[in-house]
XYZ file of C-alpha atoms in Angstrom:
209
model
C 77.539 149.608 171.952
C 80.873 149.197 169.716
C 84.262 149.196 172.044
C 86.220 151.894 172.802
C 89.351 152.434 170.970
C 92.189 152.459 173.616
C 94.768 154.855 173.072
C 97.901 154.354 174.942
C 99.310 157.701 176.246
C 103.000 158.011 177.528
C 103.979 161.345 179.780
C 106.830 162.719 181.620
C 104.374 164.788 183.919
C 107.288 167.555 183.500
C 106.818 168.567 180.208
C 104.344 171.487 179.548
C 103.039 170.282 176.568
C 102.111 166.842 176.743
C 100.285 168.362 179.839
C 98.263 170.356 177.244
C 98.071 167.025 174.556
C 96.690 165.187 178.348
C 93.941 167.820 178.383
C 93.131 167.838 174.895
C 92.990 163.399 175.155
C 90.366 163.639 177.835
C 88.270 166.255 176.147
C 88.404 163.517 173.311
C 87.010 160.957 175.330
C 83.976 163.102 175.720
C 83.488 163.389 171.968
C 84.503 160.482 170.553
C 84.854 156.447 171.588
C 88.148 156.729 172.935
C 89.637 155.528 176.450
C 93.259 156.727 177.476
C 95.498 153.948 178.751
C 98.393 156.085 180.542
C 101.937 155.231 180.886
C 105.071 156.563 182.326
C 108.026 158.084 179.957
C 111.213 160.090 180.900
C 112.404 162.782 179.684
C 115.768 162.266 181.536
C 116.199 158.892 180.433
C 115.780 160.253 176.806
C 118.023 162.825 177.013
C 120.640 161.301 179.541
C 122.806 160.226 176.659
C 122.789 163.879 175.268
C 123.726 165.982 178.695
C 126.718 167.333 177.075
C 124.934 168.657 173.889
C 122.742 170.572 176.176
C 122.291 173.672 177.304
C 123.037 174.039 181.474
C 119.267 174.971 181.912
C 117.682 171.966 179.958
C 120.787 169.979 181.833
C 119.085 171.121 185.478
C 115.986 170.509 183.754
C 116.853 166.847 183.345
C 117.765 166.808 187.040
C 114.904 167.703 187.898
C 112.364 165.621 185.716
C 114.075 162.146 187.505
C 111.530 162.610 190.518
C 108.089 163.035 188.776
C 108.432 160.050 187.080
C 110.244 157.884 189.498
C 107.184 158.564 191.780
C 104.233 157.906 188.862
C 106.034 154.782 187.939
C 106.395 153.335 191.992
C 102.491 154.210 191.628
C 101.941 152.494 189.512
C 104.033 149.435 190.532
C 102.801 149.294 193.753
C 99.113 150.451 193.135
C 98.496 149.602 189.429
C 98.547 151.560 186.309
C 95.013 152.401 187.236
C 96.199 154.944 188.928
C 98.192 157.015 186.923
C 95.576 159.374 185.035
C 94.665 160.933 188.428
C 98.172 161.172 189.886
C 98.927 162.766 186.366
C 96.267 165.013 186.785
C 96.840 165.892 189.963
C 100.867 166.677 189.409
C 100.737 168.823 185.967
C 97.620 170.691 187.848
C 100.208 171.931 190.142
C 103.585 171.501 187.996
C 101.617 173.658 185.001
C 98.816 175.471 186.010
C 99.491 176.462 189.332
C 103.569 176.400 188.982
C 104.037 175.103 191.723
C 107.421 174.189 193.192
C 108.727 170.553 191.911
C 109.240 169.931 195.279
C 108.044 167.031 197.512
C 105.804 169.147 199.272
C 103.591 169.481 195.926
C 104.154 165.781 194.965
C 102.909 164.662 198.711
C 99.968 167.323 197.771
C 99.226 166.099 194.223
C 99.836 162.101 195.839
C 96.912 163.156 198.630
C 94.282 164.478 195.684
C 95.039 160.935 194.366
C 93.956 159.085 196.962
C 97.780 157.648 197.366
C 100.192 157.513 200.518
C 102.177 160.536 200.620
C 105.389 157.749 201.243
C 105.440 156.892 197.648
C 107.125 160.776 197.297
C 109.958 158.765 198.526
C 110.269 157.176 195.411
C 112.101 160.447 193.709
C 115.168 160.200 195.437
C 115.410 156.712 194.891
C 116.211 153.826 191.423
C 114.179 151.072 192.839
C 111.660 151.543 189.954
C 114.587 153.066 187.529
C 114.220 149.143 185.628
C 110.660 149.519 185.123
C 110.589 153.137 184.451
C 112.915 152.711 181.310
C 111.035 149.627 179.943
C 107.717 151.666 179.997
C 109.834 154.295 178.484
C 110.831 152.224 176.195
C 108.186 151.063 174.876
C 106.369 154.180 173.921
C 109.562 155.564 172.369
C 110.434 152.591 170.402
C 107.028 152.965 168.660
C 107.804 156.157 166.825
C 111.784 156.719 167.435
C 114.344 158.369 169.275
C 114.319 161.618 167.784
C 110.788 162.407 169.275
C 109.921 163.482 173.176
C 106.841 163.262 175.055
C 103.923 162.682 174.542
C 103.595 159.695 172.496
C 100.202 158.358 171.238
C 99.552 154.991 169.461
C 96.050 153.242 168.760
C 94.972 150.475 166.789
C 95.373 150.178 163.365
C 93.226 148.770 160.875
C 95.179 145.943 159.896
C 96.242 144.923 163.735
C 99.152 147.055 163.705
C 99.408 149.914 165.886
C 99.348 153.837 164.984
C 101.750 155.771 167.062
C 102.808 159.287 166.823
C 104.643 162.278 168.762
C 102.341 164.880 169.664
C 100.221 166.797 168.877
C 101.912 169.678 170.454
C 99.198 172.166 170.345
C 98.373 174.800 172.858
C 95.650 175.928 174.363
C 93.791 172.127 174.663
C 91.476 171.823 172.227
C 87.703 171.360 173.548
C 84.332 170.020 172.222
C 83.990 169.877 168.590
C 87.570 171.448 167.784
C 88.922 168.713 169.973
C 86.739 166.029 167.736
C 88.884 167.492 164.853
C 92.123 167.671 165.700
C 91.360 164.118 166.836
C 90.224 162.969 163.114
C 92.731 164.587 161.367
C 95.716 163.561 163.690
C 94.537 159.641 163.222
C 94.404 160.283 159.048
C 97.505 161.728 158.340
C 99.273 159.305 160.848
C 97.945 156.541 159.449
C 98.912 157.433 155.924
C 101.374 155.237 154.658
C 104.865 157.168 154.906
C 103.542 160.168 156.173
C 106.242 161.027 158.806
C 106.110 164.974 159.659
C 103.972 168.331 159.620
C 105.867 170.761 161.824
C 106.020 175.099 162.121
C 107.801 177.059 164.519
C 106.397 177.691 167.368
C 105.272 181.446 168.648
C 103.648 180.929 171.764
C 104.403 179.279 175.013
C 102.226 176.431 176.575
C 99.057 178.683 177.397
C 96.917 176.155 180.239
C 94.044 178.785 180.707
């Protein structure tokens, strides 16, 4: 049986619609020979340069989105990164779908499903991690640039190098088949040599149904 190709998947498990790219990744793993590798991004470490440009909801936003990932990154410290796909799963279930509060009530919750100690909920109100959280960030953003968000995607190349893109942002998650495409497609055109952007407005909000 030929290898899987790993494709390395960074998240802030705030953001709507990497939640939807997340769904539309494992549906790919059905259909095609592809493991997700997860990793932790930040929205508020991304944006914690640009407070002042932003408007005060976004800027409560940002707030906000420190405690999600402080607590998927101590998981994954203390636990190994192993464990993140489920603990993502288990928080953008009730961050997205159910919208739920962001509160540690629903992280001990989402912690529980994931077969981790409710303790590590501690972890949002705390920087312990803060060092290791912004070199994971780092590392997915430095692939494809700082004018990008989550998620961020990058494979193998042909050549050794690695293929690493923003998005998709696509909503609802493709499934079967029209997941297989997407999947094709996405890979061509970001593998094409100075290919950089296809982008249209967007008319719909993040639809998880």
């Amino acid at each position: 049986m030929p290898e899987k190709t790993t494709a390395d998947f960074w998240f802030d498990p705030l953001c709507p619609w990497a939640w939807l790219t997340s769904r539309w990744m494992l549906e790919v793993e059905k259909v095609r020979d592809v493991r997700v590798r997860w990793h932790v991004m930040s929205l508020a470490v991304l944006n914690e340069d640009k407070l002042d440009d932003l408007p005060e909801k976004y800027r409560e936003l940002m707030k906000t989105a420190w405690g999600p990932a402080r607590v998927c990154i101590a998981a994954e410290q203390e636990h190994g990164p192993e464990v993140l796909g489920g603990l993502y799963t288990a928080l953008g279930t009730r961050f997205h779908n159910q919208a739920l509060e962001k509160d540690r009530a629903t992280v001990e919750a989402a912690l529980e499903e994931a077969g981790l100690p409710a303790a590590l909920a501690d972890a949002a109100d705390s920087d312990k991690y803060d060092t290791q959280l912004r070199a994971s960030h780092a590392e997915g953003i430095d692939l494809v640039g700082q004018e990008v968000g989550t998620p961020v995607i990058a494979v193998p190349g042909a050549a050794g190098e690695r293929i690493a893109f923003f998005g998709p942002v696509v909503t609802p998650a493709p499934k079967g088949e029209a997941a297989a495409r997407l999947w094709d497609g996405t890979l061509m055109v970001a593998s094409t040599p100075g290919f950089y952007e296809i982008k249209r407005t967007r008319d719909e909000p993040p639809r998880f149904d």
